[in-house]
Short mmCIF file of C-alpha atoms in Angstrom, two decimals:
data_model
loop_
_atom_site.label_atom_id
_atom_site.label_comp_id
_atom_site.label_asym_id
_atom_site.label_seq_id
_atom_site.Cartn_x
_atom_site.Cartn_y
_atom_site.Cartn_z
CA UNK A 1 89.57 64.37 115.47
CA UNK A 2 92.38 62.38 113.89
CA UNK A 3 94.91 61.02 116.37
CA UNK A 4 98.53 61.72 115.51
CA UNK A 5 100.62 58.53 115.69
CA UNK A 6 103.63 58.50 118.03
CA UNK A 7 106.04 58.28 115.08
CA UNK A 8 104.51 61.43 113.57
CA UNK A 9 104.74 63.23 116.93
CA UNK A 10 108.42 62.34 117.16
CA UNK A 11 108.94 63.49 113.56
CA UNK A 12 107.25 66.84 114.25
CA UNK A 13 109.28 67.22 117.44
CA UNK A 14 112.53 66.68 115.55
CA UNK A 15 111.47 69.22 112.92
CA UNK A 16 110.69 71.77 115.64
CA UNK A 17 114.09 71.26 117.28
CA UNK A 18 115.86 71.62 113.94
CA UNK A 19 113.88 74.78 113.09
CA UNK A 20 114.69 76.25 116.49
CA UNK A 21 118.37 75.61 115.92
CA UNK A 22 118.17 77.30 112.52
CA UNK A 23 116.33 80.38 113.83
CA UNK A 24 118.32 80.83 117.05
CA UNK A 25 121.27 82.76 115.51
CA UNK A 26 118.86 85.48 114.33
CA UNK A 27 118.09 86.37 117.95
CA UNK A 28 121.63 87.57 118.56
CA UNK A 29 122.37 91.33 118.59
CA UNK A 30 122.99 92.94 115.23
CA UNK A 31 120.24 91.18 113.29
CA UNK A 32 118.46 93.33 110.65
CA UNK A 33 115.28 93.50 112.69
CA UNK A 34 113.64 96.15 110.53
CA UNK A 35 113.72 93.99 107.40
CA UNK A 36 112.86 90.83 109.38
CA UNK A 37 109.81 92.47 110.98
CA UNK A 38 108.56 93.96 107.72
CA UNK A 39 108.87 90.74 105.70
CA UNK A 40 107.41 88.63 108.52
CA UNK A 41 104.47 91.03 108.84
CA UNK A 42 103.91 90.95 105.06
CA UNK A 43 103.85 87.17 104.96
CA UNK A 44 101.53 86.99 107.97
CA UNK A 45 99.24 89.62 106.44
CA UNK A 46 99.05 87.65 103.19
CA UNK A 47 98.05 84.46 105.03
CA UNK A 48 95.56 86.14 107.39
CA UNK A 49 92.57 86.61 104.99
CA UNK A 50 92.29 82.85 104.46
CA UNK A 51 91.77 82.42 108.21
CA UNK A 52 89.67 85.50 108.96
CA UNK A 53 86.05 85.23 107.62
CA UNK A 54 85.56 89.01 107.80
CA UNK A 55 88.61 89.75 105.66
CA UNK A 56 87.71 86.89 103.34
CA UNK A 57 84.25 88.35 102.70
CA UNK A 58 85.74 91.81 102.22
CA UNK A 59 87.99 90.40 99.50
CA UNK A 60 85.10 88.84 97.62
CA UNK A 61 84.70 85.58 99.49
CA UNK A 62 87.52 83.80 97.70
CA UNK A 63 91.10 83.94 98.88
CA UNK A 64 94.06 81.67 98.31
CA UNK A 65 93.86 78.98 100.97
CA UNK A 66 96.94 76.83 100.78
CA UNK A 67 100.31 77.57 102.27
CA UNK A 68 102.61 78.42 99.40
CA UNK A 69 100.44 81.09 97.79
CA UNK A 70 102.83 83.78 99.06
CA UNK A 71 106.17 82.03 99.02
CA UNK A 72 107.64 84.88 96.90
CA UNK A 73 107.77 86.90 100.13
CA UNK A 74 109.80 84.14 101.78
CA UNK A 75 112.04 83.71 98.75
CA UNK A 76 112.67 87.46 98.75
CA UNK A 77 113.67 87.09 102.41
CA UNK A 78 116.02 84.24 101.44
CA UNK A 79 117.71 86.57 98.93
CA UNK A 80 117.79 89.65 101.18
CA UNK A 81 118.63 88.22 104.63
CA UNK A 82 121.06 85.83 106.30
CA UNK A 83 119.71 82.26 106.58
CA UNK A 84 118.65 82.44 110.25
CA UNK A 85 116.88 85.77 109.81
CA UNK A 86 115.16 84.54 106.62
CA UNK A 87 113.89 81.45 108.46
CA UNK A 88 112.48 83.62 111.23
CA UNK A 89 110.31 85.58 108.77
CA UNK A 90 108.36 82.39 107.95
CA UNK A 91 107.27 81.62 111.51
CA UNK A 92 104.45 84.17 112.25
CA UNK A 93 102.67 83.66 108.94
CA UNK A 94 102.90 79.87 109.18
CA UNK A 95 101.38 79.94 112.67
CA UNK A 96 98.53 82.17 111.45
CA UNK A 97 97.77 80.24 108.25
CA UNK A 98 94.50 78.40 107.86
CA UNK A 99 94.24 74.80 109.10
CA UNK A 100 91.65 72.68 107.31
CA UNK A 101 91.42 69.79 109.81
CA UNK A 102 91.98 69.30 113.52
CA UNK A 103 94.14 69.05 115.56
CA UNK A 104 95.14 72.62 114.72
CA UNK A 105 98.04 73.18 117.14
CA UNK A 106 100.28 70.29 115.94
CA UNK A 107 99.51 71.12 112.32
CA UNK A 108 100.48 74.77 112.78
CA UNK A 109 103.63 73.80 114.66
CA UNK A 110 104.58 71.40 111.88
CA UNK A 111 103.89 73.98 109.18
CA UNK A 112 106.00 76.63 110.93
CA UNK A 113 108.90 74.22 111.47
CA UNK A 114 108.85 72.87 107.90
CA UNK A 115 108.61 76.32 106.31
CA UNK A 116 111.37 77.75 108.49
CA UNK A 117 113.69 74.86 107.61
CA UNK A 118 112.93 75.24 103.91
CA UNK A 119 113.54 79.01 103.90
CA UNK A 120 116.78 78.48 105.84
CA UNK A 121 117.95 76.03 103.17
CA UNK A 122 116.85 78.41 100.40
CA UNK A 123 118.83 81.29 101.95
CA UNK A 124 121.94 79.11 102.18
CA UNK A 125 121.57 78.11 98.51
CA UNK A 126 121.19 81.74 97.45
CA UNK A 127 124.12 82.90 99.59
CA UNK A 128 126.38 80.19 98.20
CA UNK A 129 125.84 81.62 94.71
CA UNK A 130 126.20 85.26 95.73
CA UNK A 131 122.50 86.06 95.74
CA UNK A 132 122.54 89.13 98.05
CA UNK A 133 125.33 90.78 96.05
CA UNK A 134 123.63 90.00 92.72
CA UNK A 135 120.53 91.97 93.75
CA UNK A 136 122.41 95.28 93.65
CA UNK A 137 121.89 98.09 96.14
CA UNK A 138 120.51 101.57 95.80
CA UNK A 139 121.51 102.93 92.42
CA UNK A 140 123.74 99.93 91.72
CA UNK A 141 122.04 97.85 89.06
CA UNK A 142 121.34 94.18 89.82
CA UNK A 143 123.59 91.63 88.19
CA UNK A 144 121.23 90.27 85.56
CA UNK A 145 120.87 87.67 84.20
CA UNK A 146 123.25 86.12 86.77
CA UNK A 147 120.80 86.97 89.58
CA UNK A 148 118.44 84.40 88.09
CA UNK A 149 120.82 81.63 89.17
CA UNK A 150 120.69 82.22 92.96
CA UNK A 151 116.94 82.91 92.74
CA UNK A 152 116.27 79.60 91.00
CA UNK A 153 118.64 77.79 93.37
CA UNK A 154 116.74 79.23 96.35
CA UNK A 155 113.40 78.14 94.86
CA UNK A 156 114.75 74.66 94.12
CA UNK A 157 116.12 74.29 97.67
CA UNK A 158 112.80 75.43 99.12
CA UNK A 159 110.94 72.92 96.95
CA UNK A 160 113.27 70.02 97.74
CA UNK A 161 113.22 70.55 101.51
CA UNK A 162 109.44 70.98 101.70
CA UNK A 163 108.90 67.95 99.46
CA UNK A 164 111.22 65.82 101.58
CA UNK A 165 109.57 66.93 104.82
CA UNK A 166 106.05 66.50 103.47
CA UNK A 167 106.84 62.99 102.26
CA UNK A 168 108.17 62.14 105.71
CA UNK A 169 105.05 63.36 107.49
CA UNK A 170 102.85 61.40 105.06
CA UNK A 171 104.85 58.27 105.75
CA UNK A 172 104.62 58.64 109.54
CA UNK A 173 100.98 59.77 109.74
CA UNK A 174 99.42 57.51 107.10
CA UNK A 175 101.85 54.60 107.42
CA UNK A 176 102.78 54.74 103.74
CA UNK A 177 105.97 53.13 102.44
CA UNK A 178 108.60 55.79 101.64
CA UNK A 179 108.33 55.36 97.89
CA UNK A 180 104.56 55.87 97.95
CA UNK A 181 104.82 58.79 100.39
CA UNK A 182 107.13 60.80 98.14
CA UNK A 183 105.75 59.71 94.78
CA UNK A 184 104.72 62.65 92.60
CA UNK A 185 105.37 65.39 95.18
CA UNK A 186 108.42 66.91 93.52
CA UNK A 187 107.06 66.78 89.99
CA UNK A 188 103.88 68.63 90.94
CA UNK A 189 105.65 71.29 93.01
CA UNK A 190 108.74 72.14 90.98
CA UNK A 191 107.27 74.45 88.31
CA UNK A 192 105.17 76.57 90.74
CA UNK A 193 108.16 77.02 93.05
CA UNK A 194 110.37 78.19 90.20
CA UNK A 195 107.72 80.78 89.30
CA UNK A 196 107.66 81.85 92.95
CA UNK A 197 111.45 82.16 92.78
CA UNK A 198 111.24 84.61 89.87
CA UNK A 199 108.63 86.69 91.71
CA UNK A 200 110.82 86.65 94.83
CA UNK A 201 113.77 87.84 92.76
CA UNK A 202 111.71 90.71 91.36
CA UNK A 203 110.63 91.69 94.86
CA UNK A 204 114.20 91.53 96.15
CA UNK A 205 115.58 93.66 93.31
CA UNK A 206 112.93 96.34 93.84
CA UNK A 207 113.42 96.17 97.61
CA UNK A 208 117.16 96.84 97.20
CA UNK A 209 116.54 99.50 94.53
CA UNK A 210 116.58 103.24 94.94
CA UNK A 211 112.89 103.38 95.92
CA UNK A 212 113.34 101.01 98.85
CA UNK A 213 110.94 98.42 100.36
CA UNK A 214 107.82 100.26 99.19
CA UNK A 215 108.62 99.41 95.57
CA UNK A 216 109.00 95.75 96.46
CA UNK A 217 105.46 95.69 97.82
CA UNK A 218 104.05 96.27 94.35
CA UNK A 219 105.00 92.71 93.41
CA UNK A 220 102.44 91.43 95.90
CA UNK A 221 99.43 92.90 94.09
CA UNK A 222 99.74 90.91 90.82
CA UNK A 223 100.82 87.88 92.88
CA UNK A 224 97.72 88.11 95.03
CA UNK A 225 95.49 88.54 91.98
CA UNK A 226 96.99 85.46 90.32
CA UNK A 227 96.53 83.47 93.54
CA UNK A 228 92.91 84.66 93.77
CA UNK A 229 92.25 83.51 90.20
CA UNK A 230 93.88 80.15 90.96
CA UNK A 231 91.73 79.76 94.08
CA UNK A 232 88.61 80.55 92.04
CA UNK A 233 89.58 77.88 89.52
CA UNK A 234 90.00 75.27 92.24
CA UNK A 235 86.68 76.19 93.85
CA UNK A 236 84.93 75.88 90.50
CA UNK A 237 86.61 72.54 89.87
CA UNK A 238 85.60 71.31 93.31
CA UNK A 239 82.00 72.37 92.59
CA UNK A 240 82.11 70.40 89.32
CA UNK A 241 83.34 67.31 91.11
CA UNK A 242 80.65 67.67 93.77
CA UNK A 243 77.94 67.96 91.12
CA UNK A 244 79.15 64.83 89.32
CA UNK A 245 79.55 62.88 92.55
CA UNK A 246 75.99 63.71 93.59
CA UNK A 247 74.58 62.52 90.25
CA UNK A 248 76.60 59.29 90.32
CA UNK A 249 75.55 58.56 93.90
CA UNK A 250 71.92 59.04 92.93
CA UNK A 251 72.28 56.50 90.12
CA UNK A 252 74.14 54.03 92.37
CA UNK A 253 71.44 54.26 95.03
CA UNK A 254 68.70 53.62 92.49
CA UNK A 255 70.46 50.70 90.76
CA UNK A 256 72.52 48.88 93.38
CA UNK A 257 73.62 46.22 90.88
CA UNK A 258 75.79 48.71 88.98
CA UNK A 259 77.44 50.33 91.99
CA UNK A 260 80.90 51.49 90.95
CA UNK A 261 80.12 50.92 87.27
CA UNK A 262 80.15 54.63 86.42
CA UNK A 263 83.62 55.23 87.87
CA UNK A 264 85.03 52.18 86.09
CA UNK A 265 83.56 53.27 82.75
CA UNK A 266 85.11 56.70 83.31
CA UNK A 267 88.47 55.09 83.99
CA UNK A 268 88.28 52.81 80.95
CA UNK A 269 87.23 55.75 78.75
CA UNK A 270 90.32 57.69 79.85
CA UNK A 271 92.51 54.65 79.10
CA UNK A 272 91.13 54.59 75.56
CA UNK A 273 91.55 58.36 75.11
CA UNK A 274 95.15 58.28 76.34
CA UNK A 275 95.97 55.39 74.04
CA UNK A 276 94.65 57.44 71.11
CA UNK A 277 96.87 60.37 72.09
CA UNK A 278 94.06 62.68 73.13
CA UNK A 279 95.27 65.99 74.65
CA UNK A 280 95.29 66.18 78.44
CA UNK A 281 92.79 69.06 78.50
CA UNK A 282 90.13 66.75 76.99
CA UNK A 283 90.70 63.81 79.30
CA UNK A 284 88.61 65.31 82.08
CA UNK A 285 85.66 65.65 79.72
CA UNK A 286 86.11 62.03 78.59
CA UNK A 287 86.11 60.94 82.22
CA UNK A 288 82.96 62.98 82.93
CA UNK A 289 81.29 61.35 79.92
CA UNK A 290 82.10 57.87 81.21
CA UNK A 291 81.07 58.62 84.77
CA UNK A 292 77.75 60.20 83.82
CA UNK A 293 76.79 58.02 80.85
CA UNK A 294 73.98 56.29 82.78
CA UNK A 295 72.65 59.32 84.67
CA UNK A 296 69.44 59.05 82.62
CA UNK A 297 68.56 55.88 84.54
CA UNK A 298 67.26 58.23 87.22
CA UNK A 299 64.22 58.53 84.95
CA UNK A 300 63.72 54.77 84.56
CA UNK A 301 61.46 52.92 87.03
CA UNK A 302 63.45 51.14 89.73
CA UNK A 303 61.57 47.87 89.19
CA UNK A 304 62.87 47.76 85.61
CA UNK A 305 66.47 48.51 86.60
CA UNK A 306 66.48 45.84 89.32
CA UNK A 307 64.57 43.19 87.43
CA UNK A 308 66.10 39.71 87.44
CA UNK A 309 65.88 38.12 84.02
CA UNK A 310 64.89 39.28 80.53
CA UNK A 311 63.01 42.50 79.90
CA UNK A 312 59.70 42.60 78.10
CA UNK A 313 59.53 44.64 74.89
CA UNK A 314 57.71 47.41 76.76
CA UNK A 315 60.32 47.47 79.53
CA UNK A 316 63.07 47.59 76.93
CA UNK A 317 61.43 50.59 75.25
CA UNK A 318 61.35 52.33 78.64
CA UNK A 319 64.99 51.63 79.47
CA UNK A 320 66.12 52.69 75.99
CA UNK A 321 64.91 56.20 76.83
CA UNK A 322 67.65 56.65 79.44
CA UNK A 323 70.20 58.33 77.08
CA UNK A 324 67.64 61.05 76.29
CA UNK A 325 66.72 61.40 79.95
CA UNK A 326 70.41 61.76 80.76
CA UNK A 327 70.94 64.40 78.11
CA UNK A 328 68.04 66.41 79.49
CA UNK A 329 69.45 66.15 83.04
CA UNK A 330 72.91 67.47 82.08
CA UNK A 331 71.87 69.86 79.31
CA UNK A 332 72.39 72.93 81.49
CA UNK A 333 75.77 71.84 82.95
CA UNK A 334 78.09 73.85 80.72
CA UNK A 335 81.45 72.43 81.87
CA UNK A 336 80.53 68.95 80.54
CA UNK A 337 80.97 70.09 76.92
CA UNK A 338 81.28 67.10 74.57
CA UNK A 339 80.35 64.75 77.41
CA UNK A 340 76.70 65.67 76.90
CA UNK A 341 76.71 64.24 73.38
CA UNK A 342 78.41 61.09 74.68
CA UNK A 343 75.65 60.65 77.26
CA UNK A 344 73.04 60.95 74.52
CA UNK A 345 74.69 58.69 71.94
CA UNK A 346 76.65 56.03 73.87
CA UNK A 347 74.19 53.31 72.74
CA UNK A 348 74.49 54.10 69.03
CA UNK A 349 76.13 51.39 66.90
CA UNK A 350 78.51 51.65 63.98
CA UNK A 351 76.06 49.83 61.68
CA UNK A 352 73.22 52.21 62.59
CA UNK A 353 71.21 49.68 64.61
CA UNK A 354 71.63 51.50 67.95
CA UNK A 355 69.49 54.06 69.73
CA UNK A 356 68.15 56.67 70.28
CA UNK A 357 68.70 58.07 66.74
CA UNK A 358 70.28 55.22 64.80
CA UNK A 359 73.43 57.16 63.94
CA UNK A 360 76.00 55.33 61.85
CA UNK A 361 79.82 55.30 61.73
CA UNK A 362 81.63 58.62 62.08
CA UNK A 363 78.34 60.44 62.66
CA UNK A 364 78.43 59.05 66.19
CA UNK A 365 80.39 61.50 68.38
CA UNK A 366 83.93 60.37 69.20
CA UNK A 367 83.39 60.46 72.96
CA UNK A 368 80.23 58.36 72.58
CA UNK A 369 82.19 55.69 70.69
CA UNK A 370 84.78 55.59 73.49
CA UNK A 371 82.16 55.32 76.21
CA UNK A 372 80.28 52.60 74.29
CA UNK A 373 83.34 50.33 74.32
CA UNK A 374 84.22 51.13 77.95
CA UNK A 375 80.60 50.58 79.03
CA UNK A 376 80.29 47.22 77.28
CA UNK A 377 83.65 46.03 78.62
CA UNK A 378 82.82 46.83 82.24
CA UNK A 379 79.33 45.37 81.87
CA UNK A 380 80.86 42.07 80.80
CA UNK A 381 83.44 41.96 83.60
CA UNK A 382 81.03 42.94 86.41
CA UNK A 383 78.14 41.15 88.07
CA UNK A 384 74.62 42.25 87.19
CA UNK A 385 71.18 41.21 88.33
CA UNK A 386 70.77 39.40 85.01
CA UNK A 387 74.30 38.08 84.34
CA UNK A 388 77.51 37.07 86.02
CA UNK A 389 80.94 38.57 85.45
CA UNK A 390 83.04 37.13 82.64
CA UNK A 391 86.83 36.86 82.53
CA UNK A 392 88.62 39.73 80.85
CA UNK A 393 89.86 37.69 77.84
CA UNK A 394 86.28 36.60 77.08
CA UNK A 395 85.11 40.22 77.23
CA UNK A 396 87.94 41.32 74.93
CA UNK A 397 87.14 38.56 72.43
CA UNK A 398 83.50 39.67 72.36
CA UNK A 399 84.46 43.32 71.79
CA UNK A 400 86.73 42.30 68.91
CA UNK A 401 83.97 40.12 67.42
CA UNK A 402 81.59 43.08 67.36
CA UNK A 403 84.12 45.69 66.23
CA UNK A 404 82.92 47.35 63.05
CA UNK A 405 79.25 46.49 63.55
CA UNK A 406 78.54 47.61 67.12
CA UNK A 407 81.78 49.28 68.19
CA UNK A 408 84.40 51.51 66.57
CA UNK A 409 87.40 49.23 65.81
CA UNK A 410 89.80 52.05 66.71
CA UNK A 411 88.33 52.31 70.19
CA UNK A 412 88.37 48.54 70.69
CA UNK A 413 92.02 48.34 69.59
CA UNK A 414 92.92 51.23 71.91
CA UNK A 415 91.28 49.53 74.88
CA UNK A 416 93.04 46.23 74.12
CA UNK A 417 96.42 48.03 73.97
CA UNK A 418 95.66 49.85 77.22
CA UNK A 419 94.73 46.59 78.94
CA UNK A 420 97.98 45.03 77.71
CA UNK A 421 99.85 47.99 79.14
CA UNK A 422 97.99 48.61 82.41
CA UNK A 423 95.89 45.52 83.11
CA UNK A 424 92.39 45.66 84.60
CA UNK A 425 90.90 44.90 87.98
CA UNK A 426 87.28 43.83 87.50
CA UNK A 427 85.32 44.87 90.56
CA UNK A 428 82.64 42.77 92.26
CA UNK A 429 79.39 44.69 92.39
CA UNK A 430 75.85 44.08 93.61
CA UNK A 431 77.08 43.89 97.23
CA UNK A 432 78.73 40.50 96.53
CA UNK A 433 82.15 39.37 97.62
CA UNK A 434 84.74 37.71 95.48
CA UNK A 435 85.26 34.00 95.70
CA UNK A 436 88.11 33.17 98.04
CA UNK A 437 91.31 32.18 96.37
CA UNK A 438 91.43 28.63 97.53
CA UNK A 439 92.18 25.53 95.53
CA UNK A 440 91.08 26.82 92.17
CA UNK A 441 92.46 30.33 92.46
CA UNK A 442 91.18 33.58 90.99
CA UNK A 443 92.45 35.82 88.24
CA UNK A 444 95.25 38.09 89.30
CA UNK A 445 93.32 41.07 88.09
CA UNK A 446 90.73 40.77 90.87
CA UNK A 447 88.25 38.29 92.26
CA UNK A 448 85.82 37.60 89.46
CA UNK A 449 83.20 34.93 90.14
CA UNK A 450 82.83 32.14 87.64
CA UNK A 451 81.03 33.38 84.57
CA UNK A 452 77.67 32.00 83.64
CA UNK A 453 75.31 32.61 80.77
CA UNK A 454 73.42 35.87 81.11
CA UNK A 455 69.68 35.59 81.45
CA UNK A 456 69.02 38.68 79.37
CA UNK A 457 69.10 38.38 75.57
CA UNK A 458 71.22 38.26 73.60
CA UNK A 459 74.01 36.91 75.74
CA UNK A 460 76.26 34.82 73.51
CA UNK A 461 75.88 31.11 74.22
CA UNK A 462 79.11 29.96 75.73
CA UNK A 463 80.56 27.66 78.27
CA UNK A 464 82.66 30.28 79.99
CA UNK A 465 85.90 29.01 81.44
CA UNK A 466 86.55 28.96 85.13
CA UNK A 467 88.47 31.92 86.56
CA UNK A 468 91.52 29.77 87.08
CA UNK A 469 91.92 29.41 83.33
CA UNK A 470 91.92 33.13 82.59
CA UNK A 471 93.91 36.20 83.42
CA UNK A 472 92.94 39.87 83.26
CA UNK A 473 95.41 40.77 80.56
CA UNK A 474 94.31 40.34 76.95
CA UNK A 475 97.84 39.34 76.10
CA UNK A 476 97.62 36.27 78.31
CA UNK A 477 96.29 32.96 77.15
CA UNK A 478 92.66 33.66 76.38
CA UNK A 479 90.00 31.07 75.56
CA UNK A 480 89.37 30.56 71.89
CA UNK A 481 86.67 32.95 70.67
CA UNK A 482 84.94 30.03 69.09
CA UNK A 483 84.42 28.49 72.51
CA UNK A 484 83.35 31.63 74.31
CA UNK A 485 81.30 33.56 71.76
CA UNK A 486 79.35 32.90 68.57
CA UNK A 487 81.31 32.94 65.37
CA UNK A 488 81.28 36.15 63.33
CA UNK A 489 78.93 34.50 60.90
CA UNK A 490 76.30 34.02 63.54
CA UNK A 491 73.35 36.33 63.39
CA UNK A 492 73.84 39.69 65.05
CA UNK A 493 71.35 40.87 67.65
CA UNK A 494 68.43 42.82 66.41
CA UNK A 495 68.36 46.60 66.92
CA UNK A 496 65.90 46.24 69.77
CA UNK A 497 68.07 43.80 71.64
CA UNK A 498 70.80 44.60 74.07
CA UNK A 499 74.49 45.08 73.38
CA UNK A 500 76.51 41.90 72.94
CA UNK A 501 78.27 42.63 76.18
CA UNK A 502 75.54 41.13 78.30
CA UNK A 503 74.43 44.61 79.27
CA UNK A 504 70.76 45.06 78.60
CA UNK A 505 70.88 48.83 78.10
#
């Protein structure tokens, strides 16, 4: 059970006091108790299936889980009721809503207080713009399109208050600085809340119409269906992530020297894709391709993966089968899409000397060309059983030297631009720790041990500079390629040899 810090307890206590002060006027005589009770019961009923296993199974085993799925009911209350009464409608449903982690009581109390305060603010915003009058009454038609203004104002107020309160609780519970606690909350929440505002307006107009509250209830059916579909999507996405995480963990356990390599290749692949202007809907597939590119190593003997020093020709033939093993492992995972081809072809080379099929140039799938560059870059800047990490400028110089023969020049250029823009933090792998930043210092991009010549062929002969003479950004002063890698006129590695990155497969 997670202990709630004293600052968070005080913050929750203040929120409860403020919510109580907002709700208190609704308890006076003359409040519209019929409407309050009906809207409060509706909101509570909508939240109940997520908490009750029996109802959840009756509804197909998938119900919207997060608070906010049924905010249209609360926004309708903000348009129909005075602020105090509207705030009161949020309390029963918030107390009944599902809590994912203990302690449950403080979390429910916080949720009820925050939601009540937000609905109170939303009702004030709607009232200030004449929201109740704009809804019409009975046979009086609603004032459209003007009614959209108070509805959107109510949704915006609800979003702003909840975002502010949520950022505060994150800061007090997790000890985050204010800027980090609030970062991204408003941008992610604004569009959904505006949609909720439109649904709340529709419900309010029907509620005030000639058919009464029963007509307003019909808005809940399509809203619930859309929430159910959204919940299904998130469950499916969570299942995808779990599948990928399990495969990556299996590879990391088998080859401890590349722990974390898969995630870093996924990250670098996304950097390349973004730099090339790839649509957002494809970035997840690019990331999957990078993360799972080495999953075929599950089929390679552990003694080969963990071997210190050069591989024999027979061992190299075995390890060069891992792209095909990987493709077989993920063949039936439909959501991977183009990532499956990247897993199969990420060791192909632009000049046709790669494996497993010797594809050349544009015949190599685009995702495979991205992953090839990301894979080689991380291999050079990470420790392996057969080589030590190199500074980022040395790795970049080597990628540029081999652009056009081994790697797609477009992908190399995109990675270099991304590194200029975002930098890179090379991670220490193989259960080693970074050298302490003492007299010589370490690169600002992360603690990278002093590079040494790789023991696996064909590592370029070089006297790699000490970390103090390099920085992780390609735009910084990098060692001369002539001192850190063979000249372009030097003989390229044979097709059976490893990539020039120092990675042996």
